[in-house]
CSV table of C-alpha atoms and ligand atoms in Angstrom, one decimal:
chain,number,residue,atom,x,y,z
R,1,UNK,CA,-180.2,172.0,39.1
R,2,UNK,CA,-177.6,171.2,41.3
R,3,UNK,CA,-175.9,167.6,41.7
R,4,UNK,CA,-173.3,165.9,44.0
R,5,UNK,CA,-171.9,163.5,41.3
R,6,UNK,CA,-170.6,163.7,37.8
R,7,UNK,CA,-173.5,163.1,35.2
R,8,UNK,CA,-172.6,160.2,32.9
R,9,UNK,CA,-172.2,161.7,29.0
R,10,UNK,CA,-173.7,159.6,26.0
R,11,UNK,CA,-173.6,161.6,22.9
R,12,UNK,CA,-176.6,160.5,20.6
R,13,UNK,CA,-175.4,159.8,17.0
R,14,UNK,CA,-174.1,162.4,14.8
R,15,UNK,CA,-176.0,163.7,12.0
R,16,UNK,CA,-174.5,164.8,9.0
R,17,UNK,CA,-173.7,169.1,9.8
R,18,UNK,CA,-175.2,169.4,6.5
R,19,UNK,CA,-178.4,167.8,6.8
R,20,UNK,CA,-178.7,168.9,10.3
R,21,UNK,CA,-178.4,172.2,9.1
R,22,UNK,CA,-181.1,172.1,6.0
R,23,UNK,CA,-183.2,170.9,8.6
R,24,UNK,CA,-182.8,173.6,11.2
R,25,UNK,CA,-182.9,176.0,9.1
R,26,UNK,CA,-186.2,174.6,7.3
R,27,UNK,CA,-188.1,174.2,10.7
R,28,UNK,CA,-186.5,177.3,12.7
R,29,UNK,CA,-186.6,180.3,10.0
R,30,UNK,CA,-190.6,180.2,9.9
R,31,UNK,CA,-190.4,179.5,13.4
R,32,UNK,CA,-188.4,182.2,14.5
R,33,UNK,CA,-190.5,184.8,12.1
R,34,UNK,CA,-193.6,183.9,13.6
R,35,UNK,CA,-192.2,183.7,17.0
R,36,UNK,CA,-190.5,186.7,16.5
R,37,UNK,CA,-194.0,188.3,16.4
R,38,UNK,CA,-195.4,186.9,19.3
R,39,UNK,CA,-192.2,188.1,20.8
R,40,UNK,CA,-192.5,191.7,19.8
R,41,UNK,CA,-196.4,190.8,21.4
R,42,UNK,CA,-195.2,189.9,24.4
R,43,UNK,CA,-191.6,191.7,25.0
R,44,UNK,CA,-192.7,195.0,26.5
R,45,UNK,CA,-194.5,193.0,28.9
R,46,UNK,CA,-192.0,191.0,29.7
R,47,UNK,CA,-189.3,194.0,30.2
R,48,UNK,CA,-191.1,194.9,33.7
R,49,UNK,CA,-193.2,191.9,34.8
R,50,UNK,CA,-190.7,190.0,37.0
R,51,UNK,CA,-192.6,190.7,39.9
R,52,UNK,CA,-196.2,192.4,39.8
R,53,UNK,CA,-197.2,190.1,36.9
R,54,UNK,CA,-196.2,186.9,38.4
R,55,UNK,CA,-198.4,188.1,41.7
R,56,UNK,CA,-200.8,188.8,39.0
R,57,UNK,CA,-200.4,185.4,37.2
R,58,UNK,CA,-200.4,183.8,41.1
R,59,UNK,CA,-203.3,185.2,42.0
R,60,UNK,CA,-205.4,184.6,38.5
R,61,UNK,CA,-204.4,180.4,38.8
R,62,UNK,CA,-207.5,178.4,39.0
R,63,UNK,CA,-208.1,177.6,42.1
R,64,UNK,CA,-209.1,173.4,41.7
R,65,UNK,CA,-205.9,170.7,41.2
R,66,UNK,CA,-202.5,170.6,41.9
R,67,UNK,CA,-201.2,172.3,38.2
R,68,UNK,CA,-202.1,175.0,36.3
R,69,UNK,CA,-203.0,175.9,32.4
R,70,UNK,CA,-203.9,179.7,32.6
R,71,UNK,CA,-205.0,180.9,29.2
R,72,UNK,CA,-202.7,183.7,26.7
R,73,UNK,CA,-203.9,187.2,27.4
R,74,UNK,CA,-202.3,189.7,24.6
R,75,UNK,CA,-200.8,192.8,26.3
R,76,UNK,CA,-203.1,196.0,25.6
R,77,UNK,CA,-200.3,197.3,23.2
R,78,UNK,CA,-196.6,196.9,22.0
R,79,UNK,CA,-194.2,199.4,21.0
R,80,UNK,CA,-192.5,199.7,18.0
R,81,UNK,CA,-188.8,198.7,17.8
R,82,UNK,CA,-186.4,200.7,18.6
R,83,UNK,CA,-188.7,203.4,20.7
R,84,UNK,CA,-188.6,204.0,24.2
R,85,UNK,CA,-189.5,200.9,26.0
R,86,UNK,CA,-189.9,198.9,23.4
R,87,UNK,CA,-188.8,196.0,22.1
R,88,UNK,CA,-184.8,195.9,20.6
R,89,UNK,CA,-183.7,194.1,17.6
R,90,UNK,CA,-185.1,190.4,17.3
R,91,UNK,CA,-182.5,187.5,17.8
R,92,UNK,CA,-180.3,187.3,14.2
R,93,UNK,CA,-182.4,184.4,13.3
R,94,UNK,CA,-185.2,186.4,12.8
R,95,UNK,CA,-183.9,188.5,10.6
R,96,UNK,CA,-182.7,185.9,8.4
R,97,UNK,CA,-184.5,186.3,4.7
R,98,UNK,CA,-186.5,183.2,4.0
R,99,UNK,CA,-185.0,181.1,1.2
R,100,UNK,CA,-187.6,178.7,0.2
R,101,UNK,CA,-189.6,178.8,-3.3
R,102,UNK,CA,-193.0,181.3,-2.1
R,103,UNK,CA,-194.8,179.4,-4.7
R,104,UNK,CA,-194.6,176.2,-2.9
R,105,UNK,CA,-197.5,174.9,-0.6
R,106,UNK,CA,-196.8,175.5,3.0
R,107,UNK,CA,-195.3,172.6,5.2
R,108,UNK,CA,-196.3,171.9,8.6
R,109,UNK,CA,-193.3,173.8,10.2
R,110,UNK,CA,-193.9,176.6,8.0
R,111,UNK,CA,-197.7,177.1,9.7
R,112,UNK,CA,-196.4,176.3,12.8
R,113,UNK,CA,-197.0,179.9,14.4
R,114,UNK,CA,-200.1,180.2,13.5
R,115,UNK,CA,-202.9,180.3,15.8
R,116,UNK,CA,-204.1,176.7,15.4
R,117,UNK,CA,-200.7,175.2,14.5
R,118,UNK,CA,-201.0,173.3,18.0
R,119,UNK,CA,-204.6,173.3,18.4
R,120,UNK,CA,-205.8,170.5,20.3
R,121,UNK,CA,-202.0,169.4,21.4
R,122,UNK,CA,-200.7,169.7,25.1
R,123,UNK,CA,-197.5,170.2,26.3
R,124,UNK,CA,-196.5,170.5,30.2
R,125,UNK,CA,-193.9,172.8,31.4
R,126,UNK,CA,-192.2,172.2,34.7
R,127,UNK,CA,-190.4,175.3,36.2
R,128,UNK,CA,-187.7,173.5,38.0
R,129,UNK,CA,-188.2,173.9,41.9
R,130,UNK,CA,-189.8,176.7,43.2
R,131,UNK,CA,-189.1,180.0,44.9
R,132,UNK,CA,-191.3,178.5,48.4
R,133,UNK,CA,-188.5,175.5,48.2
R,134,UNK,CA,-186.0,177.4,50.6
R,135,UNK,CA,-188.4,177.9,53.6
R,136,UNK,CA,-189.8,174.4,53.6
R,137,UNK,CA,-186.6,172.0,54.2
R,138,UNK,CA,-188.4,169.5,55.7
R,139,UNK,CA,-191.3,168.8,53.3
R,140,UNK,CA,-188.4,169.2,50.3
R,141,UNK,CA,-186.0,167.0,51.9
R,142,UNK,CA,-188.0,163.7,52.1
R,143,UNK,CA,-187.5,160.9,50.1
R,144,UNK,CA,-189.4,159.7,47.1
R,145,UNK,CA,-189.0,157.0,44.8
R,146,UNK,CA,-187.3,157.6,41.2
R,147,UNK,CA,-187.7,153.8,40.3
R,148,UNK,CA,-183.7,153.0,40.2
R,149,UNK,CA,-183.4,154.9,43.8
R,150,UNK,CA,-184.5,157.2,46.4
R,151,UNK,CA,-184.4,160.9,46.1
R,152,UNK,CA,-185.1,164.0,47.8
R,153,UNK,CA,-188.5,165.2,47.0
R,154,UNK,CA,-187.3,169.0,45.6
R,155,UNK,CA,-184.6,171.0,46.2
R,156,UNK,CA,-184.1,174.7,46.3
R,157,UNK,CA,-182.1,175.2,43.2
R,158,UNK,CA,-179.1,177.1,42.7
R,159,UNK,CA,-178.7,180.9,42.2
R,160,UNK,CA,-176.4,183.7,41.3
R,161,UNK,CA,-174.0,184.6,42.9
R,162,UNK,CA,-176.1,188.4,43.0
R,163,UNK,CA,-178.9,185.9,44.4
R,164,UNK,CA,-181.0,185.5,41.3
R,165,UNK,CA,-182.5,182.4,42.3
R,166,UNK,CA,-182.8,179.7,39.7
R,167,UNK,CA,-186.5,179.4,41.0
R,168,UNK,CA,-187.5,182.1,39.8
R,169,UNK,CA,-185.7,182.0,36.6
R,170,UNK,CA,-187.6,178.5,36.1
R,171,UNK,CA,-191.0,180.4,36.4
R,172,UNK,CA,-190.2,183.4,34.4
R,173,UNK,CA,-188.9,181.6,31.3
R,174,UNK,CA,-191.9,178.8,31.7
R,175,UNK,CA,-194.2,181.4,31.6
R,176,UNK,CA,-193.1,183.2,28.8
R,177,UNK,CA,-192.9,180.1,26.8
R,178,UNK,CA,-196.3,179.0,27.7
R,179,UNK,CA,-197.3,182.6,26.2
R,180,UNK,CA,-195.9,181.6,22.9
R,181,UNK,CA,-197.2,177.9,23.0
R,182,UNK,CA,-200.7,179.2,23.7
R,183,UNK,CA,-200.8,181.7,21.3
R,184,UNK,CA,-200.5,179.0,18.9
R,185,UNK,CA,-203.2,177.3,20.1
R,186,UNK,CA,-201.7,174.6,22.6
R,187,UNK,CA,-203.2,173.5,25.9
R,188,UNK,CA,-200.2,174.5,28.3
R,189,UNK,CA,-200.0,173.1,31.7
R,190,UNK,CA,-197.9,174.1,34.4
R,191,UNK,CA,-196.3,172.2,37.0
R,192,UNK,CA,-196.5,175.1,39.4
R,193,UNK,CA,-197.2,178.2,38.9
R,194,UNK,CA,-196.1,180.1,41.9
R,195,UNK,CA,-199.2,179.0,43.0
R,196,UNK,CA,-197.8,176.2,45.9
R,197,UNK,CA,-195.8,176.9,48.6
R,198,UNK,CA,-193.4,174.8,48.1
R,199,UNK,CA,-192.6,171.6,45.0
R,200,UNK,CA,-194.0,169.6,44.3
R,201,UNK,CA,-191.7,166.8,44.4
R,202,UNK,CA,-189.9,165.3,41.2
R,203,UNK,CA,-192.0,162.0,41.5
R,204,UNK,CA,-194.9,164.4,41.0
R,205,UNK,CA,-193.8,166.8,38.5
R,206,UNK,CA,-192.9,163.6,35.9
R,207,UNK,CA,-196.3,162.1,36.8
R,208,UNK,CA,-197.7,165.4,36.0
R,209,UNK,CA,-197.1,164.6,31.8
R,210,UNK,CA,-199.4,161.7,32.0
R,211,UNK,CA,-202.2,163.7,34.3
R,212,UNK,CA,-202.4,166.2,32.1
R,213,UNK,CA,-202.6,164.0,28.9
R,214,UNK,CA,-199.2,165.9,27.8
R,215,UNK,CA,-197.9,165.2,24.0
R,216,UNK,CA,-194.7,166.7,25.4
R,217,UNK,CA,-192.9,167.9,28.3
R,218,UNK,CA,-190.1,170.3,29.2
R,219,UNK,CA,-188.3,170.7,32.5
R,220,UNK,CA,-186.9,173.9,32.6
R,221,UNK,CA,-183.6,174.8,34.7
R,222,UNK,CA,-180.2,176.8,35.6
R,223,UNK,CA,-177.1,175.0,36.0
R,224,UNK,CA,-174.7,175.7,39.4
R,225,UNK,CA,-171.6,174.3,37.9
R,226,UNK,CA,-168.2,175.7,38.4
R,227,UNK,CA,-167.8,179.1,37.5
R,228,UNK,CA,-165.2,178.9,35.0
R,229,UNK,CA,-167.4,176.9,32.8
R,230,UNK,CA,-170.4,177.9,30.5
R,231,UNK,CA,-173.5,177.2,28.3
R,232,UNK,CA,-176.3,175.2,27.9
R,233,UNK,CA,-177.2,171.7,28.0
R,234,UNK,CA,-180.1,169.7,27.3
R,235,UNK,CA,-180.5,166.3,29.4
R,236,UNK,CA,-182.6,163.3,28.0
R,237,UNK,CA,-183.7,159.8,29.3
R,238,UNK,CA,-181.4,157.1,29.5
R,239,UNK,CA,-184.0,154.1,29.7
R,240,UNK,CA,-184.9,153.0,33.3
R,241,UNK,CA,-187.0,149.8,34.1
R,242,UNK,CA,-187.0,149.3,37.8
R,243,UNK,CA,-189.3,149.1,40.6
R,244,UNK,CA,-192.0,151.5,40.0
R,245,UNK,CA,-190.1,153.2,36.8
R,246,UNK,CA,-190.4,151.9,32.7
R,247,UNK,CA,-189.5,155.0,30.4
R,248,UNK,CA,-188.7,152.5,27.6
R,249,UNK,CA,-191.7,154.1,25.7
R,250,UNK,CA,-190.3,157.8,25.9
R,251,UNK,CA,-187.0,157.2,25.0
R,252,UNK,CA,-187.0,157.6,21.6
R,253,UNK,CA,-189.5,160.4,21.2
R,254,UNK,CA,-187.4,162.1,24.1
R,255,UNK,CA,-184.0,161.8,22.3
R,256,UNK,CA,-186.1,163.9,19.5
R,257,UNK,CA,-187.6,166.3,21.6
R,258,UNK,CA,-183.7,166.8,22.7
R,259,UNK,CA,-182.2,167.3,19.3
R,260,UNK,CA,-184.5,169.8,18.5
R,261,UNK,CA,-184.7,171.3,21.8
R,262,UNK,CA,-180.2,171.7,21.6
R,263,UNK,CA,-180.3,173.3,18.2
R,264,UNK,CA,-183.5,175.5,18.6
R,265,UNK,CA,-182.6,177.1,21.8
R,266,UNK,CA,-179.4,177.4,20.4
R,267,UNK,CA,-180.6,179.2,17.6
R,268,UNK,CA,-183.0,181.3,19.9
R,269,UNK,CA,-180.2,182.6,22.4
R,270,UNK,CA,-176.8,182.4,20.9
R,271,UNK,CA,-175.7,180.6,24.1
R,272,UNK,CA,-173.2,178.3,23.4
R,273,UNK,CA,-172.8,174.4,24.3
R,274,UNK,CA,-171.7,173.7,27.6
R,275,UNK,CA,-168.0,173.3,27.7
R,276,UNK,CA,-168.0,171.9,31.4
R,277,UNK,CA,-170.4,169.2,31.3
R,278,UNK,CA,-172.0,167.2,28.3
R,279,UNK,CA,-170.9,167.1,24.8
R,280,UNK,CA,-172.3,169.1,21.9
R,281,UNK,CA,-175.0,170.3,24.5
R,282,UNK,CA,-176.5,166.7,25.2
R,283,UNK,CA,-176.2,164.5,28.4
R,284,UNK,CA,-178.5,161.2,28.9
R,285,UNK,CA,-178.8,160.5,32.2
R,286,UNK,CA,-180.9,158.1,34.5
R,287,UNK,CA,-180.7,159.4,38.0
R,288,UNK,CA,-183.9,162.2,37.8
R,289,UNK,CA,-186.7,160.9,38.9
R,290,UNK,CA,-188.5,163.6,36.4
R,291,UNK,CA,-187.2,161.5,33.8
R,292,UNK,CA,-187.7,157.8,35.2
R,293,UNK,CA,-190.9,157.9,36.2
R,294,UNK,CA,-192.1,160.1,33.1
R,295,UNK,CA,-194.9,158.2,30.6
R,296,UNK,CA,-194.4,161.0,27.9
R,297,UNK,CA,-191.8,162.4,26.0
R,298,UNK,CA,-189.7,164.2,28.2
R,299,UNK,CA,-186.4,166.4,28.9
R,300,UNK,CA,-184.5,168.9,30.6
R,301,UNK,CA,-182.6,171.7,29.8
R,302,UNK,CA,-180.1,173.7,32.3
R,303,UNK,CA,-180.2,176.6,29.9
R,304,UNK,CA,-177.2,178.0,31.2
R,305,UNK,CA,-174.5,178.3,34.5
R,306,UNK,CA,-175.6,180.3,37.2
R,307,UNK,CA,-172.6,180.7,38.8
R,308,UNK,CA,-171.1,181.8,35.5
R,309,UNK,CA,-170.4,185.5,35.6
R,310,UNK,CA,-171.5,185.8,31.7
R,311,UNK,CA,-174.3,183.3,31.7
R,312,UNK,CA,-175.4,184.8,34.9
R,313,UNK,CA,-175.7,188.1,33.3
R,314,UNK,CA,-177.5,186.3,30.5
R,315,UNK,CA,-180.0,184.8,32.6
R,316,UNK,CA,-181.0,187.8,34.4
R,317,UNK,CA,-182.2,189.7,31.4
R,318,UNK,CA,-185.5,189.8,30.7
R,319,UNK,CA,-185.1,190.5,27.0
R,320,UNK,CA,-182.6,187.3,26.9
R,321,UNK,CA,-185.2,184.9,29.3
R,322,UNK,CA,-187.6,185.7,26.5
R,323,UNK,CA,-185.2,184.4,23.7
R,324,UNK,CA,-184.9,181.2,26.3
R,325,UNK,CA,-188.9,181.1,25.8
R,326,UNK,CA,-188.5,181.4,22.4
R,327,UNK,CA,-186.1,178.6,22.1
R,328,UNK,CA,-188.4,175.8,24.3
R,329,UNK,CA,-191.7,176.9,22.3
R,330,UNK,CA,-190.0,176.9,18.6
R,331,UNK,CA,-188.9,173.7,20.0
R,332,UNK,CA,-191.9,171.8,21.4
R,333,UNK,CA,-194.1,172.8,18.2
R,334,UNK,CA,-191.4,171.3,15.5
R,335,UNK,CA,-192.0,168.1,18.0
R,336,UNK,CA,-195.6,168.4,17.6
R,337,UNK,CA,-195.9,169.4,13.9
R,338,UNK,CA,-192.6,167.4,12.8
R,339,UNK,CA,-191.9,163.7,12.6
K,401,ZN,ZN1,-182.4,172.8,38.7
């Protein structure tokens, strides 16, 4: 994402570090286990398929609406850690020993990777803009209404400085996640799925949560801050009623989906808070029209600066994109199997 004025901050209330940590830990070691396989499923897949698999997953999108659920296909076979081309260690979460009694009857976070942990849930992903963006100006820059103003429909995102394009970073991570999410038995929808030439435009991606019958969504991006500052942030709704816009509903339920979003992709990656926008990785903000006009639980993440030398090295490898995936899924399934 990119922006031309300082993003208000509003830290949520603190939770004891304590409880915050019992619960992390309670929802995320199972998590990251199970993830961790569907990781090792998917990882050798991943290491190579920046480009021919996303023609692939182009060119295997259904052909009817405007968004895209394509179903999880399991790679024909993974290699064993460690060998040649396969996957390396898993993130140090995953190797963390579980702690809780074996004896005791399994809680909903602790079946949350199986393959019916989501079943019959629906979360939508939106890849923030989209790699078409840059050769259609004109259709990106007209106006639409966000409810509280008037916006430009998309933009073209921000990049590396090596030209990485935050487009395409959007689509690779959003794909990987809906790998995971599927394989746990979610409907996943995609906004876009390299599949349009261009958007679409904000006011339709947030639309996009209530079209799809979405129990939650996630809006995934790259920051292009100044390049002297780093990490991740997560943004949530700051309540809008005005004109066409009333988030009141998803406010709540967003500010949620935002905790556990922070702490679980923090967990996943390693990547630290921002330390040049937001505070402890959480901004609320009311001018994003993806927000505004959303009818379901909804937030963003800018998982990282793109014009940051080390997150920019971060965010072009394919091993750490997958940890991103990781992070968003582990996230979206303690919404969905949480309270
Ligand atoms: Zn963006």
């Amino acid at each position: 994402m990119t922006r031309t004025t300082a993003a208000p901050h509003d830290e949520p209330p603190r939770r004891s570090r304590l409880l915050r940590t019992t619960t992390v830990a309670a929802v995320l070691v199972p998590l990251c286990l199970a993830g961790w396989l569907g990781w090792q499923a998917v990882a050798d897949r991943g290491r190579d398929d920046t480009g021919a698999a996303h023609a692939a997953g182009a060119a295997a999108a259904p052909p009817s609406g405007p968004f895209s659920a394509a179903p999880f296909s399991a790679p024909a076979g993974t290699a064993p850690p460690g060998a040649p081309g396969g996957a390396a260690d898993p993130p140090a979460a995953a190797q963390a020993a579980p702690t809780a009694d074996p004896t005791a009857a399994p809680t909903a976070s602790e079946s949350a990777g199986s393959a019916t942990a989501l079943a019959g849930r629906t979360v939508l992903i939106d890849p923030g803009h989209n790699p078409g963006n840059a050769a259609h100006t004109t259709e990106i820059n007209r106006q639409v209404d966000i409810g509280n103003a008037r916006k430009e429909c998309d933009t073209t995102g921000t990049s590396t400085n090596a030209g990485y394009s935050e487009a395409e970073y959007t689509l690779d991570v959003s794909r990987r996640a809906r790998a995971i999410l599927t394989a746990r038995g979610a409907t996943v929808v995609l906004v876009q799925d390299g599949d349009q030439s261009w958007g679409p435009c904000i006011d339709a991606r947030a639309k996009a949560g209530a079209t799809a019958h979405a129990d939650a969504a996630v809006s995934v991006h790259g920051d292009g801050g100044p390049p002297g500052g780093s990490g991740f942030h997560v943004i949530m709704p700051a309540k809008v009623v005005a004109g066409t816009a009333d988030n009141s509903a998803i406010v709540a339920p967003s500010h949620r989906l935002g905790l556990l979003l922070r702490d679980s992709f923090h967990a996943a990656t390693g990547e630290p808070y921002a330390d040049y926008i937001a505070s402890q990785g959480l901004d609320t903000r009311s001018d994003l029209g993806g927000l505004n006009l959303s009818t379901v639980p909804k937030v963003f993440i800018e998982c990282g600066n793109m014009r940051n030398s080390t997150d920019a090295k971060r965010m072009t490898d394919p091993q750490w994109r997958q940890q991103a995936a990781q992070g968003i899924a582990d996230a979206l399934t303690a919404f969905l199997t949480t309270r």
